GROMACS .gro file of C-alpha atoms in nm:
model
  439
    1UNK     CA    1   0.830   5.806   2.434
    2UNK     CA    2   0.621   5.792   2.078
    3UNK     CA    3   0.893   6.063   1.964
    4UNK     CA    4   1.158   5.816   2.039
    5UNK     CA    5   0.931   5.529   1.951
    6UNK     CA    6   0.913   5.690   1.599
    7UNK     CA    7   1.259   5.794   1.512
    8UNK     CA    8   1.440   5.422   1.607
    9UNK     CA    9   1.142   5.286   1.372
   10UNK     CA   10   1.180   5.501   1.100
   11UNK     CA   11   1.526   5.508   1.074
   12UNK     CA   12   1.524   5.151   1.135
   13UNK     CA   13   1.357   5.064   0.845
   14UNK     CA   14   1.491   5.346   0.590
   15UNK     CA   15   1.864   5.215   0.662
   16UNK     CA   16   1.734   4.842   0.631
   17UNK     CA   17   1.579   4.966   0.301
   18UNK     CA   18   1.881   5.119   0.150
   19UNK     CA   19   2.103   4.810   0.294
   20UNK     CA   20   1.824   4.574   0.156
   21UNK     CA   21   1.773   4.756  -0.154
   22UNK     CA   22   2.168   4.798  -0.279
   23UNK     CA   23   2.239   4.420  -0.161
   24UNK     CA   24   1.952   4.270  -0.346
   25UNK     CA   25   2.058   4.489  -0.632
   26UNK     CA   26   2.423   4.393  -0.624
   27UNK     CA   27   2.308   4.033  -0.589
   28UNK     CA   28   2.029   4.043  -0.891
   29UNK     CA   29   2.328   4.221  -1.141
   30UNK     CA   30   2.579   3.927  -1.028
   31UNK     CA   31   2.264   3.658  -1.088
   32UNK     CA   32   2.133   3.800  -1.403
   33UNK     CA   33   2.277   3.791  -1.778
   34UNK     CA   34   2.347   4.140  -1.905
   35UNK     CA   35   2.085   4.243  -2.135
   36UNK     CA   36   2.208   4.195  -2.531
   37UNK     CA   37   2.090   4.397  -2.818
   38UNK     CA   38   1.832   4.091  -3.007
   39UNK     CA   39   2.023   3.942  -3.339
   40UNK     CA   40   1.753   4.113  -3.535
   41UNK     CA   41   1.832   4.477  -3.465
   42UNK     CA   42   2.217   4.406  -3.517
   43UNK     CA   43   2.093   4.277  -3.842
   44UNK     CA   44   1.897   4.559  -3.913
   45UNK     CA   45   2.165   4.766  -3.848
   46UNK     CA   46   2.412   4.604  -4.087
   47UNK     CA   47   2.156   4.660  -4.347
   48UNK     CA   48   2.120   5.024  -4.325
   49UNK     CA   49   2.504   5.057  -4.331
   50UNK     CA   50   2.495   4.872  -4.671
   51UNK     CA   51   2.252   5.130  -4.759
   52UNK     CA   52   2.389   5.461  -4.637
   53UNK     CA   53   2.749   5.314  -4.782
   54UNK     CA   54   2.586   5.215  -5.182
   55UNK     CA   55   2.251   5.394  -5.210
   56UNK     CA   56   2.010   5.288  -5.497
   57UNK     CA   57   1.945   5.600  -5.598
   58UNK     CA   58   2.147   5.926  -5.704
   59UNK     CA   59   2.226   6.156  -5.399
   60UNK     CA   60   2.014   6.475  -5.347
   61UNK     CA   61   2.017   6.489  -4.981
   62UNK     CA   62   2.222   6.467  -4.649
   63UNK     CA   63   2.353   6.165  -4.513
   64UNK     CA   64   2.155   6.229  -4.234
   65UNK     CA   65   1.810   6.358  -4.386
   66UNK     CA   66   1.825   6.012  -4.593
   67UNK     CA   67   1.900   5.787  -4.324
   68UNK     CA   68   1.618   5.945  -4.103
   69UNK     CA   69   1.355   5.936  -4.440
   70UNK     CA   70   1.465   5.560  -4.475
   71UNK     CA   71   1.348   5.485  -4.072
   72UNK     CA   72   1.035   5.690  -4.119
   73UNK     CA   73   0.950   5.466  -4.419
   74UNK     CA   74   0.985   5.158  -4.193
   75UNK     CA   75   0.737   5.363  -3.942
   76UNK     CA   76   1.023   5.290  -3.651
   77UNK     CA   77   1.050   5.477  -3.365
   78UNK     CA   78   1.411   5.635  -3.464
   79UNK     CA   79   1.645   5.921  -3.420
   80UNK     CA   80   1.966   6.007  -3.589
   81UNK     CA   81   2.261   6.219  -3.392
   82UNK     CA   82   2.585   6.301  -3.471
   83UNK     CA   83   2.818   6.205  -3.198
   84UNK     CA   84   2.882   6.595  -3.089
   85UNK     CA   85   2.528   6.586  -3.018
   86UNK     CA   86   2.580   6.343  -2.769
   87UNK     CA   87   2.735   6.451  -2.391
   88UNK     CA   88   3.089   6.319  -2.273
   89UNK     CA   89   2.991   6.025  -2.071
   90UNK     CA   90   3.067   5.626  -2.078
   91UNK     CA   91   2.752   5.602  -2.275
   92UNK     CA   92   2.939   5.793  -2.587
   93UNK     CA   93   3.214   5.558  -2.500
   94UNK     CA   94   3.041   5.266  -2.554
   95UNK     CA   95   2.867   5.412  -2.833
   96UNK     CA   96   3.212   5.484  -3.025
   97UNK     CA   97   3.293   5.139  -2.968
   98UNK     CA   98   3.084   5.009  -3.268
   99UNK     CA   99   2.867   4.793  -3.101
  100UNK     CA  100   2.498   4.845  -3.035
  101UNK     CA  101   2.409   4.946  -2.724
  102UNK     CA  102   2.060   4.902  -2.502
  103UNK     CA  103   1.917   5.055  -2.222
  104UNK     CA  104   1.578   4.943  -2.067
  105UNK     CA  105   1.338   5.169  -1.911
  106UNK     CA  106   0.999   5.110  -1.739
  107UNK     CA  107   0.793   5.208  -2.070
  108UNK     CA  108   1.090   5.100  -2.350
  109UNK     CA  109   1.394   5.007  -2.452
  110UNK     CA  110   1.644   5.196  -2.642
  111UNK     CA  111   1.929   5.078  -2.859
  112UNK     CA  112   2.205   5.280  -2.960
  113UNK     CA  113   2.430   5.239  -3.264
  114UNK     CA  114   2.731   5.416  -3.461
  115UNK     CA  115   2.736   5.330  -3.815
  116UNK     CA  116   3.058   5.236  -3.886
  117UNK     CA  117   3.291   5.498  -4.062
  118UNK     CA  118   3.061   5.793  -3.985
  119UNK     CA  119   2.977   6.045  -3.745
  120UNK     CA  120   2.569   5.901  -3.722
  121UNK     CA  121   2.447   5.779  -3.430
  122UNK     CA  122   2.101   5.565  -3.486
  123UNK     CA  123   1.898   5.543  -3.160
  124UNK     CA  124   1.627   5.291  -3.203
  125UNK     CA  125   1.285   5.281  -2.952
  126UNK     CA  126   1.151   4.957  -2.890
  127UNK     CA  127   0.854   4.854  -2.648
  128UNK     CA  128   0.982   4.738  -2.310
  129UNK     CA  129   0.963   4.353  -2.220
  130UNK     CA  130   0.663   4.285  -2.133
  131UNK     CA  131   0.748   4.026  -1.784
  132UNK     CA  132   1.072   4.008  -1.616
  133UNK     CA  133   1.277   3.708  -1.549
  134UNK     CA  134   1.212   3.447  -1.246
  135UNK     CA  135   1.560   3.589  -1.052
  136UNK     CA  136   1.358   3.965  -1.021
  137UNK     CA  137   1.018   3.810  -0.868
  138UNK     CA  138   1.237   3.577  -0.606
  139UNK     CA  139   1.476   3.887  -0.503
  140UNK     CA  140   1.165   4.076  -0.505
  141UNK     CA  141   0.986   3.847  -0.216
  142UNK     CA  142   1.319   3.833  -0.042
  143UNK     CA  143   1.299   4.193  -0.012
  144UNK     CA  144   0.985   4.227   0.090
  145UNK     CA  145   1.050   3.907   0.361
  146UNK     CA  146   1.384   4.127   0.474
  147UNK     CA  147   1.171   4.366   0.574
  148UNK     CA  148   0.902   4.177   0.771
  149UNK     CA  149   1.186   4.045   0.959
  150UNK     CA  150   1.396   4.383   1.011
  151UNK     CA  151   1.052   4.560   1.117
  152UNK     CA  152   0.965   4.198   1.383
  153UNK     CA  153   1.360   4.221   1.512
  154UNK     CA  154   1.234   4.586   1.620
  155UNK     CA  155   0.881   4.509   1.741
  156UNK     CA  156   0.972   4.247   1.971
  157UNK     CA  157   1.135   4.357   2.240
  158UNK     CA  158   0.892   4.601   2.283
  159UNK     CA  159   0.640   4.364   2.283
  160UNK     CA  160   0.831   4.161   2.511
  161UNK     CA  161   0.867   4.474   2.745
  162UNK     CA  162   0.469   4.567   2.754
  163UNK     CA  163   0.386   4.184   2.861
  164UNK     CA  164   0.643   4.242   3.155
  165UNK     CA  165   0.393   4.491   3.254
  166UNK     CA  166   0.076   4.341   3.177
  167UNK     CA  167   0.210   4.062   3.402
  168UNK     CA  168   0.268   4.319   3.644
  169UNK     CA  169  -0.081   4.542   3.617
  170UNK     CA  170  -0.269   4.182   3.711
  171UNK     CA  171  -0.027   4.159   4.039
  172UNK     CA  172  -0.143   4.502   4.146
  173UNK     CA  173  -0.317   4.533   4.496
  174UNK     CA  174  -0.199   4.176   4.596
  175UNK     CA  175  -0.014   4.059   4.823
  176UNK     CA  176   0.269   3.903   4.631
  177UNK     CA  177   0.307   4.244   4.388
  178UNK     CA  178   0.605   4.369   4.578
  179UNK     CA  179   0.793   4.290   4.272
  180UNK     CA  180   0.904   4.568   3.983
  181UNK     CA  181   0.950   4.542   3.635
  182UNK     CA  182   1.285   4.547   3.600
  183UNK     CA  183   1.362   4.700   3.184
  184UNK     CA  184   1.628   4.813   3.032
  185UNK     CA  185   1.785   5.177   2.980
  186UNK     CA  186   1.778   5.120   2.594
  187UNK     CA  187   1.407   5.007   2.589
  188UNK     CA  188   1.155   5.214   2.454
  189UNK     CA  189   0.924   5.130   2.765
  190UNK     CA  190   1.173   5.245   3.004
  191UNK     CA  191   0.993   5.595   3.124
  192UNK     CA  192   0.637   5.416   3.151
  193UNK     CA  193   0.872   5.118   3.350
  194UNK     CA  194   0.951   5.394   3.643
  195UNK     CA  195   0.622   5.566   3.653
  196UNK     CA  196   0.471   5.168   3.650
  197UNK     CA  197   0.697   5.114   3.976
  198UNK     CA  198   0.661   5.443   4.136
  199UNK     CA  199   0.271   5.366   4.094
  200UNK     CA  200   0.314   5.009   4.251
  201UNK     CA  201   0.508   5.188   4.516
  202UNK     CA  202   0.230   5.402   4.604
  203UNK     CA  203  -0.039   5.137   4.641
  204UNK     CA  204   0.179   4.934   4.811
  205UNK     CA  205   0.225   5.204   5.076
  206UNK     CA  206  -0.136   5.271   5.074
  207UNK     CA  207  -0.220   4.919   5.153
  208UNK     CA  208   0.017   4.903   5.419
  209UNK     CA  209  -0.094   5.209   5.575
  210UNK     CA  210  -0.477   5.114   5.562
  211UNK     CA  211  -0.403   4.798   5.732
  212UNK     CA  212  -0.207   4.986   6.010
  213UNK     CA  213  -0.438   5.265   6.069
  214UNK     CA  214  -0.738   4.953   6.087
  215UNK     CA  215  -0.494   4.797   6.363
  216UNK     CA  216  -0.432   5.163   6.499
  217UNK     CA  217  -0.809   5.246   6.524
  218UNK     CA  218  -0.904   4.889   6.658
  219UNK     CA  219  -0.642   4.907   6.924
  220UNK     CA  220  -0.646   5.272   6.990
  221UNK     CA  221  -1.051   5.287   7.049
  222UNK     CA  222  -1.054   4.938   7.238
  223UNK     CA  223  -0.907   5.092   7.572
  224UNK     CA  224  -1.086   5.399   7.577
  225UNK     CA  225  -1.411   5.195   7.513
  226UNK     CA  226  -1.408   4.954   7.782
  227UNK     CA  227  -1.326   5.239   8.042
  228UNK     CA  228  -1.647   5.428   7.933
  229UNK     CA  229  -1.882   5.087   7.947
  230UNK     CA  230  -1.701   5.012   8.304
  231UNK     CA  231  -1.813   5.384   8.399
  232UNK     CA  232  -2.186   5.369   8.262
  233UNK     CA  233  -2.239   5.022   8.434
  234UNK     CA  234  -2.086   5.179   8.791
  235UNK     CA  235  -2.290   5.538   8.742
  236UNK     CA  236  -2.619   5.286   8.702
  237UNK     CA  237  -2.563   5.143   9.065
  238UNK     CA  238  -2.589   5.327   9.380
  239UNK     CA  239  -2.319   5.549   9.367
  240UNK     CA  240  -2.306   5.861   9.545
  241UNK     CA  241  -2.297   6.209   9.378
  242UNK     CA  242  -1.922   6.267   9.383
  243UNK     CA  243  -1.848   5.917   9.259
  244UNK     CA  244  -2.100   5.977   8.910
  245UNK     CA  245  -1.907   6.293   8.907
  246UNK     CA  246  -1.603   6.114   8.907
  247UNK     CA  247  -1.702   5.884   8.643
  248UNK     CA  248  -1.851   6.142   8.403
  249UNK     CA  249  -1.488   6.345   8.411
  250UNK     CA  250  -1.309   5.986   8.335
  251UNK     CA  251  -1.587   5.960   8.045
  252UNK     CA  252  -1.496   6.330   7.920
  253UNK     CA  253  -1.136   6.227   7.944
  254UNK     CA  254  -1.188   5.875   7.747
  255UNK     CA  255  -1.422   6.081   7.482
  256UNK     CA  256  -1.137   6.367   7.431
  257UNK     CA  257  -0.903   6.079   7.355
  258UNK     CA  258  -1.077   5.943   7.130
  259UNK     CA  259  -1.163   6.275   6.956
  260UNK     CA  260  -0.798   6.346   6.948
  261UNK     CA  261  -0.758   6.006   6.772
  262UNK     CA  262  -1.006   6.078   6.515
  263UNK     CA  263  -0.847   6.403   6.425
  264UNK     CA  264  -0.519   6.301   6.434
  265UNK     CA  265  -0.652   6.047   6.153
  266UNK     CA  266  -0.785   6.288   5.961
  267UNK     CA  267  -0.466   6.521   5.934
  268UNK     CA  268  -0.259   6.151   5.843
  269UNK     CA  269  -0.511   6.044   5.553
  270UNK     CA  270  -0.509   6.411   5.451
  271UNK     CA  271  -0.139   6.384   5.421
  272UNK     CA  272  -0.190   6.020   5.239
  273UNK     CA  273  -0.396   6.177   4.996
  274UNK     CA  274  -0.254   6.491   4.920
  275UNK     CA  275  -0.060   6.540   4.618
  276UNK     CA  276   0.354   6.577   4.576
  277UNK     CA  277   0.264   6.981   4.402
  278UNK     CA  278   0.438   7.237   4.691
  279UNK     CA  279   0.347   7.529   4.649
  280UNK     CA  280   0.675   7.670   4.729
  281UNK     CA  281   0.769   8.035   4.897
  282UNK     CA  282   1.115   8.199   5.034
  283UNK     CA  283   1.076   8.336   5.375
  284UNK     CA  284   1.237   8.594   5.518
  285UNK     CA  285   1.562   8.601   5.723
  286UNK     CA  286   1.483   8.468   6.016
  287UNK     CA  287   1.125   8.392   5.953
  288UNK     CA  288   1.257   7.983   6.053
  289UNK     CA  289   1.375   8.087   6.400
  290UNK     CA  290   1.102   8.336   6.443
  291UNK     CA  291   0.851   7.989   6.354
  292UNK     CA  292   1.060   7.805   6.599
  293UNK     CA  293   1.025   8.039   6.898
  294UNK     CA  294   0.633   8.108   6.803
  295UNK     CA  295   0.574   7.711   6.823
  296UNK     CA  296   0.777   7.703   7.176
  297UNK     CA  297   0.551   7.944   7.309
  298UNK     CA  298   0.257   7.798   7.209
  299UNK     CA  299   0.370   7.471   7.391
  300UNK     CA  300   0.448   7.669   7.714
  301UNK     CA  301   0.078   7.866   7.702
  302UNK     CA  302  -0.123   7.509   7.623
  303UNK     CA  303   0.045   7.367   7.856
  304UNK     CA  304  -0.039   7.008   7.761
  305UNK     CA  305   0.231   6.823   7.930
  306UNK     CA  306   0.287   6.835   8.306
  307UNK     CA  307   0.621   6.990   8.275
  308UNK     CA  308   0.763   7.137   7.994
  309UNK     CA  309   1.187   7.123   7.944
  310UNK     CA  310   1.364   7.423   7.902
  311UNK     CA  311   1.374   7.496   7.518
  312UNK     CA  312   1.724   7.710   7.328
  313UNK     CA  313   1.672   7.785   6.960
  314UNK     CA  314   1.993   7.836   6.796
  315UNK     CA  315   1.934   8.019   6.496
  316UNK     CA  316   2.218   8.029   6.231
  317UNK     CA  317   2.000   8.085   5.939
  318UNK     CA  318   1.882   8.446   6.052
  319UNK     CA  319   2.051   8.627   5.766
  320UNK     CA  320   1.955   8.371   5.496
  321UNK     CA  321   1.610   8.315   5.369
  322UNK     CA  322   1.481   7.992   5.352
  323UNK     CA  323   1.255   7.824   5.054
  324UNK     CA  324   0.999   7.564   5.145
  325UNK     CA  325   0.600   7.534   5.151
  326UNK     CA  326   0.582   7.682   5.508
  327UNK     CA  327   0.255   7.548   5.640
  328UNK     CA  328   0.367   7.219   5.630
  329UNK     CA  329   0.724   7.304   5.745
  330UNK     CA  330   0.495   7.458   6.047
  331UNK     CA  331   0.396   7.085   6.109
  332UNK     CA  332   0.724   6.946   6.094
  333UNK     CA  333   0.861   7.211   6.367
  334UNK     CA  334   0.547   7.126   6.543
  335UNK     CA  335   0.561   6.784   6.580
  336UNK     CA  336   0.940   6.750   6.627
  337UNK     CA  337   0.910   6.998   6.934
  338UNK     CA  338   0.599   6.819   7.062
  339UNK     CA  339   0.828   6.497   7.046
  340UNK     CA  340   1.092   6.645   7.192
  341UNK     CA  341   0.903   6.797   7.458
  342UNK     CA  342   0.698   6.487   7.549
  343UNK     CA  343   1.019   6.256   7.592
  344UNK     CA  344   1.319   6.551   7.724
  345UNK     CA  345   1.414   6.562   8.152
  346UNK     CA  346   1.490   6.886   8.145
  347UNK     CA  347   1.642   6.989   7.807
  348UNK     CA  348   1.545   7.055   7.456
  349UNK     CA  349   1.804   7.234   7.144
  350UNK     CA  350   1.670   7.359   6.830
  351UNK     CA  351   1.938   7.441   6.591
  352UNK     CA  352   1.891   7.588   6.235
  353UNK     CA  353   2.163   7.558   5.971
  354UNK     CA  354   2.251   7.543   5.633
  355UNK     CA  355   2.506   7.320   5.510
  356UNK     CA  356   2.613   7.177   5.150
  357UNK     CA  357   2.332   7.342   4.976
  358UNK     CA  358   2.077   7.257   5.217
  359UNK     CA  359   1.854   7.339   5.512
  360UNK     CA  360   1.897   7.190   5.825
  361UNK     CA  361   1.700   7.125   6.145
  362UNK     CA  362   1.823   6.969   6.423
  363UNK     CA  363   1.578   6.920   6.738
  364UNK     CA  364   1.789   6.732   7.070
  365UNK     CA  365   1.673   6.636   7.406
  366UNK     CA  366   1.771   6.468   7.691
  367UNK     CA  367   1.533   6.161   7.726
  368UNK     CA  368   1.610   5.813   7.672
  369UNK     CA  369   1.731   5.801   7.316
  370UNK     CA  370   1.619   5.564   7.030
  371UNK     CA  371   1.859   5.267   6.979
  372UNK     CA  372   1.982   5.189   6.651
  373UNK     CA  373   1.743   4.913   6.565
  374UNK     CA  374   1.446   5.178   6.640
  375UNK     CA  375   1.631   5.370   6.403
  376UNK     CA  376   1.475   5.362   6.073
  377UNK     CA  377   1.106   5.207   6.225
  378UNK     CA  378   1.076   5.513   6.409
  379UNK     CA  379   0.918   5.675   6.132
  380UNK     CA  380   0.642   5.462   6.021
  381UNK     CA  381   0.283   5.541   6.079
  382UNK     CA  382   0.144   5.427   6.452
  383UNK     CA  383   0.454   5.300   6.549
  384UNK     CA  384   0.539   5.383   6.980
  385UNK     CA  385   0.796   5.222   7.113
  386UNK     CA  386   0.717   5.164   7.456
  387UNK     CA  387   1.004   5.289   7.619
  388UNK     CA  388   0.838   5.446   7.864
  389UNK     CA  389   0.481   5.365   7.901
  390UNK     CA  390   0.366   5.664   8.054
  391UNK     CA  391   0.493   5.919   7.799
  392UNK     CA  392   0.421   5.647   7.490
  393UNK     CA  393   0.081   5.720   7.602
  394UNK     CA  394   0.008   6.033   7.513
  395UNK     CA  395   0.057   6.001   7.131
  396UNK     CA  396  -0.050   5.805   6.882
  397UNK     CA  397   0.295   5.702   6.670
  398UNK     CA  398   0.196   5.915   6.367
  399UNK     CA  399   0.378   6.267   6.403
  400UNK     CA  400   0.703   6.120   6.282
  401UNK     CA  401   0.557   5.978   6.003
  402UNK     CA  402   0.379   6.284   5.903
  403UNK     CA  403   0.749   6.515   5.934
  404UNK     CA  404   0.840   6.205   5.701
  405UNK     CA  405   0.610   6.264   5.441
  406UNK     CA  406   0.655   6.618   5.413
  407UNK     CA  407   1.008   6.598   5.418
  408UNK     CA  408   1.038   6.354   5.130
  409UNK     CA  409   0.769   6.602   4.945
  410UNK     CA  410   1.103   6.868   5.005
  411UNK     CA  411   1.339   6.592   4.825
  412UNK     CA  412   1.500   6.582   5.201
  413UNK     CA  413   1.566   6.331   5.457
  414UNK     CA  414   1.511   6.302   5.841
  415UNK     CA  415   1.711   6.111   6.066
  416UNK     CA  416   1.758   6.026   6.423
  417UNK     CA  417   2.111   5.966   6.627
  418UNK     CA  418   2.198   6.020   6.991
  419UNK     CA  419   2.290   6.358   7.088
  420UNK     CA  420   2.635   6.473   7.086
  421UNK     CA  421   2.547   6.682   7.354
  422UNK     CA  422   2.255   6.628   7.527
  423UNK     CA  423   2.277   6.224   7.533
  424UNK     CA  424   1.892   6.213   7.409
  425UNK     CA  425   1.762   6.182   7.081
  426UNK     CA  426   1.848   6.371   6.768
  427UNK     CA  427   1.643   6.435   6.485
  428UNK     CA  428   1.785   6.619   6.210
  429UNK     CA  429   1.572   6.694   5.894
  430UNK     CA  430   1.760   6.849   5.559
  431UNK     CA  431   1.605   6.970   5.256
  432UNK     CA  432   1.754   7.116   4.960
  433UNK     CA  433   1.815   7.505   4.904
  434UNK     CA  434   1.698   7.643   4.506
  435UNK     CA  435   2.008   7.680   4.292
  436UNK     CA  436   1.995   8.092   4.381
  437UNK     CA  437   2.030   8.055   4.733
  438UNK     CA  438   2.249   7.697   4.735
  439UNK     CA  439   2.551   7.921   4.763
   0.00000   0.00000   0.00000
């Protein structure tokens, strides 16, 4: 951005300089009189032709020796050429012409003159003016005024640009900031415009998931902590043995809920927090499927749910390896299975594929489906649907937001349709392959 910012400003004002500087110079030679030779020098010069043409005194020396002893005695500043010493150029031209001819410099002026009927060329230094006219000192200030305004035409929108965000950084963390700054391509802003947004983005998403994970944690620990007080108060009373047993395993139950809601936390602000930087490896062939089938197995041995549906991988990526940061692709398998698992009959497909440049899992069950206005809500944080109480139950809505987050960490997407052939729900999640392995 200062590179850019740099090169439109200084060509900016060079090319208003040259277009200010050749108008204003056009304009001052229109406005000015051209500058005449004074009456007194033509003067002089018509006397020394009288004297070079009938000298006073007998001739012992040059033309030229004579006429330059004759300025020396006047203690001028003169030199006399013969017009071969002098280059072709219009100068000579005007010089042949017979009248005198001036040119001003910064230090002096110098006047030019052919006496007439002779090769001698008379140039004559005088002291430079010492002020020039009133037209220079008003073009002068116009100049200068040309390029305060060429230099403010430039500033401004930028200017303009950094208010829209200053405007913006006060709106940040309220409520109303769901706004963006909206510049455009050309500005010189732009860059700092879409890291401003992407920033806003971010808190906004933080803000929305602090205020659901306060709602979460409220709701989640109310339940569990009314069932323990409602224990303690009947394990006080004069209940037999096996009825304080039964309340201690209900308060072992409540207190492993809880702990699994306080861990599950953990993992989703650790996924809040962590930073967009994979650290990205290529797995073998197969190493996907092999993942798949480890993760199934696990399932089976934990044995979590009271019945597990029967699980087919169908691995089409076992000849092709497959770039991603795998610990976290770990979690997405994970918690897509565990979905799968907690919500299928009878049936669960795993397929792994790679099509149009990019990886693709696909996870299908038989349950009850999402409908299409679940579709996209789905994957927010805490989030259950309620379809069915009793399996809704035994999660806590945040492992589809998690395979979210990762996913978009991939550049990917995950979606969910109905199952073309199970009739459940289908959620397919695609990330794209590195250029080497795309084709």
């Amino acid at each position: 951005m200062l590179g850019r910012a740099f090169f439109t400003l200084y060509l900016f004002v060079v090319l208003a300089i040259l277009g200010a500087g050749w108008g204003l110079d056009r304009l001052y030679l229109s406005l000015a009189s051209p500058e005449q030779p004074d009456p007194l020098n033509r003067a002089f010069f018509t006397l020394l032709e009288a004297g070079v043409r009938s000298p006073a005194e007998p001739v012992t020396e040059s033309p030229r020796d004579r006429l330059q002893r004759q300025l020396d005695e006047l203690q001028l500043a003169a030199r006399v050429y013969q017009l071969s010493d002098l280059a072709d150029s219009t100068l000579k031209q005007e010089i042949m012409a017979g009248e005198p001819v001036m040119l001003s410099a910064e230090q002096q002026r110098q006047v030019y003159y052919r006496l007439s009927d002779s090769p001698w060329v008379v140039q004559l230094l005088l002291p430079a003016e010492p002020e020039r006219d009133g037209w220079y000192r008003v073009l002068l200030l116009l100049f200068y005024l040309l390029l305060a305004l060429v230099i403010y035409l430039w500033i401004w929108p930028l200017v303009r640009d950094l208010r829209s965000l200053q405007k913006q950084a006060r709106l940040i963390g309220r409520a109303d900031a769901g706004m963006r700054v909206r510049l455009s391509h050309r500005s010189a802003v732009y860059s700092l415009s879409r890291e401003f947004n992407r920033m806003q983005q971010r808190i906004d998403e933080l803000l929305a998931s602090y205020r659901e994970m306060t709602y979460a944690v409220s709701h989640e620990l109310r339940t569990p902590l009314a069932r323990m007080k409602f224990a303690l108060e009947l394990a006080r009373g004069d209940a037999s043995a096996a009825q304080r047993q039964n309340q201690l395993d209900n308060l072992r139950t409540d207190v492993a809920q809880m702990d699994a809601l306080i861990n599950q936390l953990l993992n989703y602000a650790g996924f809040e927090t962590q930073t967009q930087a994979l650290t990205l490896q290529r797995g073998a062939p197969g190493a996907l499927g092999a993942l798949a089938e480890g993760l199934i197995e696990g399932l089976t041995s934990r044995g979590t749910l009271p019945a597990l549906p029967n699980f087919t991988v169908r691995d089409n990526l076992a000849q092709r390896p497959v770039h991603g940061e795998w610990n976290l692709l770990e979690r997405v398998m994970q918690n897509l299975l565990g979905n799968a698992a907690k919500y299928a009959n009878s049936k669960v497909l795993v397929t792994l594929d790679f099509e149009s440049g990019c990886y693709r899992i696909s996870v299908e069950d038989d349950g009850p489906g999402i409908s299409e206005a679940d579709a996209e809500r789905v994957f927010d944080s805490f989030v259950r649907l309620h379809q069915e109480p009793t399996r809704d139950s035994q999660g806590f809505g945040l492992g589809l937001a998690i395979v979210k987050r990762i996913i978009d960490w991939h550049a990917g997407s995950v979606v969910v349709s109905k199952s073309p052939s199970l009739g459940g729900a289908c959620f397919t999640v695609c990330w794209p392959a590195p250029d080497e392995d795309a084709s």
